[in-house]
PDB file of C-alpha atoms and ligand atoms in Angstrom:
ATOM      1  CA  MET A   1     -17.251  -6.331  -0.711  1.00  0.00           C
ATOM      2  CA  LYS A   2     -14.212  -6.045  -2.986  1.00  0.00           C
ATOM      3  CA  ILE A   3     -11.423  -7.905  -1.178  1.00  0.00           C
ATOM      4  CA  LYS A   4     -11.774 -10.695   1.335  1.00  0.00           C
ATOM      5  CA  ILE A   5      -8.854 -11.900   3.435  1.00  0.00           C
ATOM      6  CA  ASP A   6     -10.059 -15.210   4.788  1.00  0.00           C
ATOM      7  CA  ASN A   7      -8.209 -16.956   7.603  1.00  0.00           C
ATOM      8  CA  VAL A   8      -4.721 -16.377   6.211  1.00  0.00           C
ATOM      9  CA  SER A   9      -1.792 -18.038   7.995  1.00  0.00           C
ATOM     10  CA  LYS A  10       1.885 -17.936   7.071  1.00  0.00           C
ATOM     11  CA  SER A  11       5.045 -19.228   8.746  1.00  0.00           C
ATOM     12  CA  PHE A  12       8.687 -19.022   7.756  1.00  0.00           C
ATOM     13  CA  ARG A  13      11.301 -21.608   8.633  1.00  0.00           C
ATOM     14  CA  ASN A  14      14.789 -20.363   9.505  1.00  0.00           C
ATOM     15  CA  ASN A  15      17.416 -22.871  10.712  1.00  0.00           C
ATOM     16  CA  LYS A  16      14.763 -25.327  11.889  1.00  0.00           C
ATOM     17  CA  LYS A  17      13.053 -22.553  13.876  1.00  0.00           C
ATOM     18  CA  VAL A  18       9.493 -21.847  12.832  1.00  0.00           C
ATOM     19  CA  ASN A  19       8.461 -18.202  12.790  1.00  0.00           C
ATOM     20  CA  GLU A  20       4.670 -17.989  12.790  1.00  0.00           C
ATOM     21  CA  VAL A  21       4.171 -14.554  11.227  1.00  0.00           C
ATOM     22  CA  LEU A  22       0.437 -14.542  10.432  1.00  0.00           C
ATOM     23  CA  LYS A  23      -2.204 -16.676  12.090  1.00  0.00           C
ATOM     24  CA  ASN A  24      -5.833 -16.785  10.953  1.00  0.00           C
ATOM     25  CA  ILE A  25      -5.979 -13.207   9.700  1.00  0.00           C
ATOM     26  CA  SER A  26      -9.381 -12.197   8.328  1.00  0.00           C
ATOM     27  CA  PHE A  27     -10.941  -8.916   7.208  1.00  0.00           C
ATOM     28  CA  GLU A  28     -12.851  -7.463   4.289  1.00  0.00           C
ATOM     29  CA  VAL A  29     -12.413  -4.308   2.249  1.00  0.00           C
ATOM     30  CA  ASN A  30     -15.333  -2.621   0.487  1.00  0.00           C
ATOM     31  CA  GLU A  31     -15.289  -1.291  -3.050  1.00  0.00           C
ATOM     32  CA  GLY A  32     -13.619   2.141  -3.214  1.00  0.00           C
ATOM     33  CA  GLU A  33     -12.447   1.903   0.378  1.00  0.00           C
ATOM     34  CA  PHE A  34      -8.947   3.024   1.411  1.00  0.00           C
ATOM     35  CA  VAL A  35      -7.621   0.827   4.215  1.00  0.00           C
ATOM     36  CA  SER A  36      -4.308   1.297   6.017  1.00  0.00           C
ATOM     37  CA  LEU A  37      -2.386  -1.452   7.765  1.00  0.00           C
ATOM     38  CA  LEU A  38      -0.485  -0.042  10.708  1.00  0.00           C
ATOM     39  CA  GLY A  39       1.814  -1.952  13.036  1.00  0.00           C
ATOM     40  CA  PRO A  40       5.303  -2.348  14.480  1.00  0.00           C
ATOM     41  CA  SER A  41       8.237  -3.408  12.331  1.00  0.00           C
ATOM     42  CA  GLY A  42       8.223  -7.142  11.683  1.00  0.00           C
ATOM     43  CA  CYS A  43       4.518  -7.733  12.490  1.00  0.00           C
ATOM     44  CA  GLY A  44       3.856  -9.150   9.011  1.00  0.00           C
ATOM     45  CA  LYS A  45       2.464  -6.196   7.053  1.00  0.00           C
ATOM     46  CA  THR A  46       4.595  -6.722   3.944  1.00  0.00           C
ATOM     47  CA  THR A  47       4.027 -10.475   4.151  1.00  0.00           C
ATOM     48  CA  LEU A  48       0.251  -9.998   4.227  1.00  0.00           C
ATOM     49  CA  LEU A  49       0.278  -7.447   1.387  1.00  0.00           C
ATOM     50  CA  THR A  50       2.438  -9.736  -0.748  1.00  0.00           C
ATOM     51  CA  ILE A  51       0.005 -12.594  -0.144  1.00  0.00           C
ATOM     52  CA  ILE A  52      -2.898 -10.359  -1.220  1.00  0.00           C
ATOM     53  CA  SER A  53      -0.929  -9.444  -4.373  1.00  0.00           C
ATOM     54  CA  GLY A  54      -0.438 -13.136  -5.161  1.00  0.00           C
ATOM     55  CA  PHE A  55       3.380 -12.879  -5.230  1.00  0.00           C
ATOM     56  CA  LYS A  56       3.512 -15.049  -2.098  1.00  0.00           C
ATOM     57  CA  LYS A  57       1.291 -17.959  -1.113  1.00  0.00           C
ATOM     58  CA  ALA A  58      -0.375 -18.368   2.263  1.00  0.00           C
ATOM     59  CA  ASP A  59       0.143 -21.685   4.087  1.00  0.00           C
ATOM     60  CA  SER A  60      -3.595 -21.773   4.625  1.00  0.00           C
ATOM     61  CA  GLY A  61      -6.546 -19.479   4.027  1.00  0.00           C
ATOM     62  CA  ASN A  62      -7.515 -17.556   0.918  1.00  0.00           C
ATOM     63  CA  ILE A  63      -7.714 -14.137  -0.686  1.00  0.00           C
ATOM     64  CA  PHE A  64     -10.729 -13.230  -2.801  1.00  0.00           C
ATOM     65  CA  VAL A  65     -10.977 -10.230  -5.096  1.00  0.00           C
ATOM     66  CA  GLU A  66     -14.596  -9.783  -6.189  1.00  0.00           C
ATOM     67  CA  ASN A  67     -15.348 -13.310  -5.032  1.00  0.00           C
ATOM     68  CA  LYS A  68     -12.594 -14.709  -7.265  1.00  0.00           C
ATOM     69  CA  LYS A  69      -9.880 -16.647  -5.500  1.00  0.00           C
ATOM     70  CA  VAL A  70      -6.378 -15.183  -5.954  1.00  0.00           C
ATOM     71  CA  ASP A  71      -3.866 -17.775  -7.106  1.00  0.00           C
ATOM     72  CA  GLY A  72      -1.067 -15.531  -8.394  1.00  0.00           C
ATOM     73  CA  PRO A  73      -0.309 -11.941  -9.375  1.00  0.00           C
ATOM     74  CA  GLY A  74      -2.807 -10.251 -11.720  1.00  0.00           C
ATOM     75  CA  VAL A  75      -3.269  -6.934 -13.508  1.00  0.00           C
ATOM     76  CA  ASP A  76      -6.382  -6.309 -11.438  1.00  0.00           C
ATOM     77  CA  ARG A  77      -4.006  -5.636  -8.511  1.00  0.00           C
ATOM     78  CA  GLY A  78      -1.319  -2.946  -8.821  1.00  0.00           C
ATOM     79  CA  PHE A  79       1.565  -3.127  -6.370  1.00  0.00           C
ATOM     80  CA  ILE A  80       3.875  -0.389  -5.131  1.00  0.00           C
ATOM     81  CA  PHE A  81       6.879  -1.871  -3.363  1.00  0.00           C
ATOM     82  CA  GLN A  82       8.494  -0.678  -0.138  1.00  0.00           C
ATOM     83  CA  ASN A  83      11.465   0.700  -2.161  1.00  0.00           C
ATOM     84  CA  TYR A  84       9.943   2.009  -5.421  1.00  0.00           C
ATOM     85  CA  ALA A  85      11.429  -0.760  -7.619  1.00  0.00           C
ATOM     86  CA  LEU A  86      11.651   1.359 -10.754  1.00  0.00           C
ATOM     87  CA  PHE A  87      13.820  -0.085 -13.516  1.00  0.00           C
ATOM     88  CA  PRO A  88      17.010   2.014 -13.207  1.00  0.00           C
ATOM     89  CA  TRP A  89      17.978   1.408 -16.846  1.00  0.00           C
ATOM     90  CA  MET A  90      14.690   2.782 -18.176  1.00  0.00           C
ATOM     91  CA  THR A  91      13.601   6.418 -18.383  1.00  0.00           C
ATOM     92  CA  VAL A  92      10.457   7.619 -16.565  1.00  0.00           C
ATOM     93  CA  GLU A  93       8.521   7.218 -19.806  1.00  0.00           C
ATOM     94  CA  LYS A  94       9.776   3.669 -20.464  1.00  0.00           C
ATOM     95  CA  ASN A  95       9.070   2.671 -16.856  1.00  0.00           C
ATOM     96  CA  ILE A  96       5.454   3.791 -17.205  1.00  0.00           C
ATOM     97  CA  LEU A  97       4.968   2.233 -20.628  1.00  0.00           C
ATOM     98  CA  TYR A  98       6.450  -1.101 -19.578  1.00  0.00           C
ATOM     99  CA  PRO A  99       3.423  -2.652 -17.815  1.00  0.00           C
ATOM    100  CA  MET A 100       1.153  -1.534 -20.668  1.00  0.00           C
ATOM    101  CA  LYS A 101       3.448  -3.175 -23.225  1.00  0.00           C
ATOM    102  CA  GLN A 102       3.392  -6.345 -21.126  1.00  0.00           C
ATOM    103  CA  GLN A 103      -0.400  -6.190 -21.273  1.00  0.00           C
ATOM    104  CA  LYS A 104      -0.297  -5.611 -25.040  1.00  0.00           C
ATOM    105  CA  VAL A 105      -2.160  -2.311 -24.831  1.00  0.00           C
ATOM    106  CA  PRO A 106      -2.184  -0.834 -28.399  1.00  0.00           C
ATOM    107  CA  LYS A 107       0.533   1.782 -29.040  1.00  0.00           C
ATOM    108  CA  GLU A 108      -1.877   4.682 -29.518  1.00  0.00           C
ATOM    109  CA  ASP A 109      -3.682   3.955 -26.248  1.00  0.00           C
ATOM    110  CA  ARG A 110      -0.355   3.574 -24.436  1.00  0.00           C
ATOM    111  CA  GLU A 111       0.803   7.003 -25.547  1.00  0.00           C
ATOM    112  CA  LYS A 112      -2.525   8.555 -24.594  1.00  0.00           C
ATOM    113  CA  ARG A 113      -2.485   6.982 -21.143  1.00  0.00           C
ATOM    114  CA  LEU A 114       1.163   8.035 -20.663  1.00  0.00           C
ATOM    115  CA  LYS A 115       0.263  11.700 -21.306  1.00  0.00           C
ATOM    116  CA  GLU A 116      -2.678  11.463 -18.909  1.00  0.00           C
ATOM    117  CA  LEU A 117      -0.536   9.890 -16.169  1.00  0.00           C
ATOM    118  CA  LEU A 118       2.315  12.381 -16.565  1.00  0.00           C
ATOM    119  CA  SER A 119      -0.209  15.145 -16.223  1.00  0.00           C
ATOM    120  CA  ILE A 120      -1.887  13.867 -13.019  1.00  0.00           C
ATOM    121  CA  SER A 121       1.491  13.247 -11.408  1.00  0.00           C
ATOM    122  CA  LYS A 122       2.940  16.581 -12.604  1.00  0.00           C
ATOM    123  CA  LEU A 123       5.885  14.787 -14.202  1.00  0.00           C
ATOM    124  CA  GLU A 124       5.601  16.408 -17.614  1.00  0.00           C
ATOM    125  CA  GLY A 125       9.063  17.354 -18.858  1.00  0.00           C
ATOM    126  CA  LYS A 126      10.693  14.609 -16.784  1.00  0.00           C
ATOM    127  CA  GLU A 127       9.789  11.693 -19.042  1.00  0.00           C
ATOM    128  CA  LYS A 128      13.250  11.334 -20.602  1.00  0.00           C
ATOM    129  CA  LEU A 129      15.086  11.244 -17.253  1.00  0.00           C
ATOM    130  CA  TYR A 130      16.351   8.071 -15.552  1.00  0.00           C
ATOM    131  CA  PRO A 131      15.337   7.249 -11.944  1.00  0.00           C
ATOM    132  CA  SER A 132      18.823   8.218 -10.672  1.00  0.00           C
ATOM    133  CA  GLN A 133      18.213  11.724 -12.055  1.00  0.00           C
ATOM    134  CA  LEU A 134      14.948  12.182 -10.138  1.00  0.00           C
ATOM    135  CA  SER A 135      14.249  13.455  -6.640  1.00  0.00           C
ATOM    136  CA  GLY A 136      12.749  11.048  -4.100  1.00  0.00           C
ATOM    137  CA  GLY A 137       9.292  12.545  -4.570  1.00  0.00           C
ATOM    138  CA  MET A 138       9.478  12.222  -8.352  1.00  0.00           C
ATOM    139  CA  LYS A 139      10.579   8.589  -8.102  1.00  0.00           C
ATOM    140  CA  GLN A 140       7.674   7.987  -5.816  1.00  0.00           C
ATOM    141  CA  ARG A 141       5.202   9.571  -8.207  1.00  0.00           C
ATOM    142  CA  THR A 142       6.645   7.557 -11.087  1.00  0.00           C
ATOM    143  CA  ALA A 143       6.154   4.350  -9.097  1.00  0.00           C
ATOM    144  CA  VAL A 144       2.567   5.341  -8.280  1.00  0.00           C
ATOM    145  CA  ILE A 145       1.538   6.127 -11.849  1.00  0.00           C
ATOM    146  CA  ARG A 146       3.317   3.071 -13.201  1.00  0.00           C
ATOM    147  CA  ALA A 147       1.187   0.977 -10.858  1.00  0.00           C
ATOM    148  CA  LEU A 148      -1.888   2.862 -12.116  1.00  0.00           C
ATOM    149  CA  ALA A 149      -0.987   2.483 -15.802  1.00  0.00           C
ATOM    150  CA  CYS A 150      -3.102  -0.598 -16.456  1.00  0.00           C
ATOM    151  CA  LYS A 151      -6.033   0.774 -14.440  1.00  0.00           C
ATOM    152  CA  PRO A 152      -5.998  -1.798 -11.638  1.00  0.00           C
ATOM    153  CA  GLU A 153      -9.145  -2.146  -9.565  1.00  0.00           C
ATOM    154  CA  VAL A 154      -7.108  -2.653  -6.448  1.00  0.00           C
ATOM    155  CA  LEU A 155      -3.912  -0.893  -5.474  1.00  0.00           C
ATOM    156  CA  LEU A 156      -1.585  -2.358  -2.844  1.00  0.00           C
ATOM    157  CA  LEU A 157       0.954   0.083  -1.435  1.00  0.00           C
ATOM    158  CA  ASP A 158       3.821  -0.879   0.857  1.00  0.00           C
ATOM    159  CA  GLU A 159       4.974   2.261   2.684  1.00  0.00           C
ATOM    160  CA  PRO A 160       4.823   4.207  -0.561  1.00  0.00           C
ATOM    161  CA  LEU A 161       5.991   7.441   1.028  1.00  0.00           C
ATOM    162  CA  GLY A 162       8.484   5.944   3.470  1.00  0.00           C
ATOM    163  CA  ALA A 163      11.535   7.527   1.869  1.00  0.00           C
ATOM    164  CA  VAL A 164      10.071  10.990   1.309  1.00  0.00           C
ATOM    165  CA  ASP A 165      10.707  13.963   3.585  1.00  0.00           C
ATOM    166  CA  PHE A 166       7.995  15.429   5.792  1.00  0.00           C
ATOM    167  CA  GLN A 167       6.885  18.346   3.570  1.00  0.00           C
ATOM    168  CA  MET A 168       6.915  16.350   0.331  1.00  0.00           C
ATOM    169  CA  ARG A 169       5.075  13.568   2.103  1.00  0.00           C
ATOM    170  CA  LYS A 170       2.116  15.824   2.822  1.00  0.00           C
ATOM    171  CA  ILE A 171       1.976  17.038  -0.780  1.00  0.00           C
ATOM    172  CA  LEU A 172       2.130  13.472  -2.107  1.00  0.00           C
ATOM    173  CA  GLN A 173      -0.527  12.294   0.338  1.00  0.00           C
ATOM    174  CA  GLU A 174      -2.839  14.940  -1.074  1.00  0.00           C
ATOM    175  CA  GLU A 175      -1.960  14.041  -4.666  1.00  0.00           C
ATOM    176  CA  LEU A 176      -2.474  10.341  -4.004  1.00  0.00           C
ATOM    177  CA  GLU A 177      -5.802  11.074  -2.358  1.00  0.00           C
ATOM    178  CA  ASN A 178      -6.947  12.982  -5.461  1.00  0.00           C
ATOM    179  CA  ILE A 179      -5.933  10.151  -7.766  1.00  0.00           C
ATOM    180  CA  PHE A 180      -7.774   7.600  -5.612  1.00  0.00           C
ATOM    181  CA  LEU A 181     -10.931   9.649  -5.307  1.00  0.00           C
ATOM    182  CA  LYS A 182     -11.006  10.364  -9.037  1.00  0.00           C
ATOM    183  CA  ASP A 183     -10.631   6.736 -10.112  1.00  0.00           C
ATOM    184  CA  LYS A 184     -12.562   5.220  -7.153  1.00  0.00           C
ATOM    185  CA  ILE A 185      -9.709   2.806  -6.526  1.00  0.00           C
ATOM    186  CA  THR A 186      -9.846   0.280  -3.694  1.00  0.00           C
ATOM    187  CA  ALA A 187      -6.573   0.421  -1.790  1.00  0.00           C
ATOM    188  CA  ILE A 188      -4.667  -1.280   0.996  1.00  0.00           C
ATOM    189  CA  MET A 189      -1.658   0.695   2.205  1.00  0.00           C
ATOM    190  CA  VAL A 190       0.996  -0.319   4.697  1.00  0.00           C
ATOM    191  CA  THR A 191       2.357   2.539   6.766  1.00  0.00           C
ATOM    192  CA  HIS A 192       4.286   3.244   9.959  1.00  0.00           C
ATOM    193  CA  ASP A 193       2.977   6.770  10.161  1.00  0.00           C
ATOM    194  CA  VAL A 194      -0.144   7.437  12.268  1.00  0.00           C
ATOM    195  CA  ASP A 195      -0.744  10.867  10.694  1.00  0.00           C
ATOM    196  CA  GLU A 196      -0.553   9.383   7.201  1.00  0.00           C
ATOM    197  CA  ALA A 197      -2.977   6.614   8.169  1.00  0.00           C
ATOM    198  CA  VAL A 198      -5.552   9.071   9.539  1.00  0.00           C
ATOM    199  CA  TYR A 199      -5.152  11.495   6.630  1.00  0.00           C
ATOM    200  CA  MET A 200      -5.503   8.905   3.868  1.00  0.00           C
ATOM    201  CA  SER A 201      -7.746   6.153   5.190  1.00  0.00           C
ATOM    202  CA  ASP A 202     -11.398   5.329   5.457  1.00  0.00           C
ATOM    203  CA  ARG A 203     -10.346   2.610   7.886  1.00  0.00           C
ATOM    204  CA  VAL A 204      -7.188   1.823   9.837  1.00  0.00           C
ATOM    205  CA  ILE A 205      -6.352  -1.747  10.834  1.00  0.00           C
ATOM    206  CA  VAL A 206      -3.668  -2.197  13.489  1.00  0.00           C
ATOM    207  CA  MET A 207      -1.685  -5.438  13.580  1.00  0.00           C
ATOM    208  CA  SER A 208       0.445  -6.631  16.494  1.00  0.00           C
ATOM    209  CA  THR A 209       3.630  -8.690  16.514  1.00  0.00           C
ATOM    210  CA  ASP A 210       1.654 -11.555  18.065  1.00  0.00           C
ATOM    211  CA  LYS A 211       1.201 -13.482  14.783  1.00  0.00           C
ATOM    212  CA  GLY A 212      -0.151 -10.390  13.062  1.00  0.00           C
ATOM    213  CA  LYS A 213      -3.217 -10.385  15.289  1.00  0.00           C
ATOM    214  CA  ILE A 214      -5.584  -7.502  14.456  1.00  0.00           C
ATOM    215  CA  ILE A 215      -5.992  -5.443  17.618  1.00  0.00           C
ATOM    216  CA  GLU A 216      -7.929  -2.520  16.132  1.00  0.00           C
ATOM    217  CA  ASP A 217     -10.153  -1.869  13.139  1.00  0.00           C
ATOM    218  CA  LEU A 218     -11.043   1.813  13.236  1.00  0.00           C
ATOM    219  CA  LYS A 219     -13.287   3.720  10.846  1.00  0.00           C
ATOM    220  CA  ILE A 220     -12.070   7.282  10.213  1.00  0.00           C
ATOM    221  CA  ASP A 221     -15.287   9.201   9.941  1.00  0.00           C
ATOM    222  CA  LEU A 222     -14.125  12.604   8.670  1.00  0.00           C
ATOM    223  CA  PRO A 223     -14.938  14.527   5.480  1.00  0.00           C
ATOM    224  CA  ARG A 224     -12.232  14.872   2.767  1.00  0.00           C
ATOM    225  CA  PRO A 225      -9.903  16.573   2.265  1.00  0.00           C
ATOM    226  CA  ARG A 226      -9.066  16.288   5.937  1.00  0.00           C
ATOM    227  CA  ASP A 227      -8.092  19.114   8.192  1.00  0.00           C
ATOM    228  CA  ARG A 228      -4.965  18.052  10.081  1.00  0.00           C
ATOM    229  CA  GLU A 229      -5.547  20.753  12.652  1.00  0.00           C
ATOM    230  CA  CYS A 230      -9.051  19.719  13.665  1.00  0.00           C
ATOM    231  CA  GLU A 231      -9.697  18.297  17.095  1.00  0.00           C
ATOM    232  CA  ILE A 232     -11.333  15.016  16.031  1.00  0.00           C
ATOM    233  CA  TYR A 233      -8.493  14.367  13.567  1.00  0.00           C
ATOM    234  CA  ASN A 234      -6.013  14.645  16.406  1.00  0.00           C
ATOM    235  CA  LYS A 235      -8.157  12.503  18.709  1.00  0.00           C
ATOM    236  CA  TYR A 236      -7.985   9.718  16.082  1.00  0.00           C
ATOM    237  CA  LYS A 237      -4.204  10.095  16.020  1.00  0.00           C
ATOM    238  CA  GLU A 238      -3.988   9.955  19.801  1.00  0.00           C
ATOM    239  CA  ASN A 239      -6.136   6.818  19.972  1.00  0.00           C
ATOM    240  CA  LEU A 240      -4.152   5.019  17.288  1.00  0.00           C
ATOM    241  CA  THR A 241      -0.861   5.930  18.943  1.00  0.00           C
ATOM    242  CA  LYS A 242      -2.179   4.334  22.148  1.00  0.00           C
ATOM    243  CA  VAL A 243      -3.181   1.175  20.266  1.00  0.00           C
ATOM    244  CA  LEU A 244       0.260   1.042  18.623  1.00  0.00           C
ATOM    245  CA  THR A 245       1.901   1.141  22.028  1.00  0.00           C
ATOM    246  CA  THR A 246      -0.209  -1.879  22.956  1.00  0.00           C
ATOM    247  CA  ALA A 247       0.915  -3.564  19.729  1.00  0.00           C
ATOM    248  CA  LEU A 248       4.507  -3.094  20.876  1.00  0.00           C
ATOM    249  CA  GLY A 249       3.529  -4.541  24.236  1.00  0.00           C
ATOM    250  CA  TYR A 250       2.561  -7.744  22.454  1.00  0.00           C
ATOM    251  CA  GLU A 251       6.109  -7.924  21.136  1.00  0.00           C
ATOM    252  CA  GLU A 252       7.513  -7.832  24.652  1.00  0.00           C
ATOM    253  CA  VAL A 253       5.090 -10.519  25.799  1.00  0.00           C
ATOM    254  CA  ALA A 254       6.024 -12.686  22.798  1.00  0.00           C
ATOM    255  CA  ALA A 255       9.735 -12.198  23.577  1.00  0.00           C
ATOM    256  CA  THR A 256       9.263 -13.266  27.213  1.00  0.00           C
ATOM    257  CA  LYS A 257       7.478 -16.420  26.072  1.00  0.00           C
ATOM    258  CA  GLU A 258      10.546 -17.415  24.043  1.00  0.00           C
ATOM    259  CA  ASP A 259      12.898 -17.138  27.049  1.00  0.00           C
TER     260      ASP A 259
HETATM  261  N1  ATP B 307      11.239 -14.703   2.986  1.00  0.00           N
HETATM  262  C1  ATP B 307      11.303 -14.749   4.306  1.00  0.00           C
HETATM  263  N2  ATP B 307      11.961 -15.735   4.929  1.00  0.00           N
HETATM  264  C2  ATP B 307      12.011 -15.812   6.277  1.00  0.00           C
HETATM  265  N3  ATP B 307      11.418 -14.930   7.094  1.00  0.00           N
HETATM  266  C3  ATP B 307      10.760 -13.921   6.539  1.00  0.00           C
HETATM  267  C4  ATP B 307      10.656 -13.770   5.114  1.00  0.00           C
HETATM  268  N4  ATP B 307       9.903 -12.659   4.851  1.00  0.00           N
HETATM  269  C5  ATP B 307       9.563 -12.149   6.043  1.00  0.00           C
HETATM  270  N5  ATP B 307      10.057 -12.897   7.064  1.00  0.00           N
HETATM  271  C6  ATP B 307       9.862 -12.649   8.499  1.00  0.00           C
HETATM  272  O1  ATP B 307       8.483 -12.384   8.721  1.00  0.00           O
HETATM  273  C7  ATP B 307       8.317 -11.365   9.710  1.00  0.00           C
HETATM  274  C8  ATP B 307       7.441 -10.262   9.124  1.00  0.00           C
HETATM  275  O2  ATP B 307       8.113  -9.607   8.068  1.00  0.00           O
HETATM  276  P1  ATP B 307       7.418  -8.463   7.216  1.00  0.00           P
HETATM  277  O3  ATP B 307       8.385  -8.041   6.172  1.00  0.00           O
HETATM  278  O4  ATP B 307       6.095  -8.925   6.766  1.00  0.00           O
HETATM  279  O5  ATP B 307       7.247  -7.326   8.328  1.00  0.00           O
HETATM  280  P2  ATP B 307       6.683  -5.837   8.221  1.00  0.00           P
HETATM  281  O6  ATP B 307       5.540  -5.739   9.169  1.00  0.00           O
HETATM  282  O7  ATP B 307       6.452  -5.474   6.809  1.00  0.00           O
HETATM  283  O8  ATP B 307       7.911  -4.989   8.829  1.00  0.00           O
HETATM  284  P3  ATP B 307       8.469  -3.528   8.401  1.00  0.00           P
HETATM  285  O9  ATP B 307       7.516  -2.557   9.009  1.00  0.00           O
HETATM  286  O10 ATP B 307       9.811  -3.479   9.076  1.00  0.00           O
HETATM  287  O11 ATP B 307       8.556  -3.446   6.914  1.00  0.00           O
HETATM  288  C9  ATP B 307       9.724 -10.943  10.101  1.00  0.00           C
HETATM  289  O12 ATP B 307      10.040 -11.586  11.312  1.00  0.00           O
HETATM  290  C10 ATP B 307      10.594 -11.427   8.981  1.00  0.00           C
HETATM  291  O13 ATP B 307      11.890 -11.753   9.445  1.00  0.00           O
HETATM  292 MG1   MG B 308       7.397  -4.116   5.469  1.00  0.00          MG
END
């Protein structure tokens, strides 16, 4: 077991009102496993991912990465934010080099890794451009390889392809899959998209708006790369869509309770 989420709870206080977002959330992720978190808007996906990253603290409960308790951000965990978060004043190249400089990676190794990363992401020739001069897909790829620069063992992705159009999304899903398989990275990805979850994941966890409660933990037992046309693939999608509808039902129930 690589990551353990152990009884995590988190509430926010707004104008004296307490919003209990996560209550006693627990699950484990195995080494090299790709897990997606699926769920309606506002169910606590970003909150949970940020707690796993160490940027936010849980009110109670713990996160363990390889049996070591997380008590802040670390280079063992790369993070890709919901909205890229590239530095707009830095070129592609500078953005990618930045985390390695922070980690005091020697200059020669930095340059070597940069070349390697530009090549896997097919961004060669774009290294001198600024984020504003890139397409959405290129920005996305830059964010992905920047997170990979320091070779994290765990990658946390918050809707990494949310802003990318349908066709580009498929291409990037395939590219991401190749990168993950090659480096045997353990990943937790937040997504809204059922097709993306089934295509990318070894396991899909569905959260509901009832305090983030996990209402499904489904293993996707299909060989890679996956055939989006195959019957079982589409059965998985159908099942998850049904579960998501239930997750939305929880929201309605929660809303009635407040009345
Ligand atoms: N810093 C904060 N202060 C107060 N409330 C917050 C804070 N961050 C998140 N919340 C609340 O916690 C709940 C969960 O938010 P979160 O961002 O985790 O949802 P999400 O599942 O990622 O949604 P989406 O799919 O829309 O990105 C929301 O009700 C939100 O308003
Ligand atoms: Mg979110």
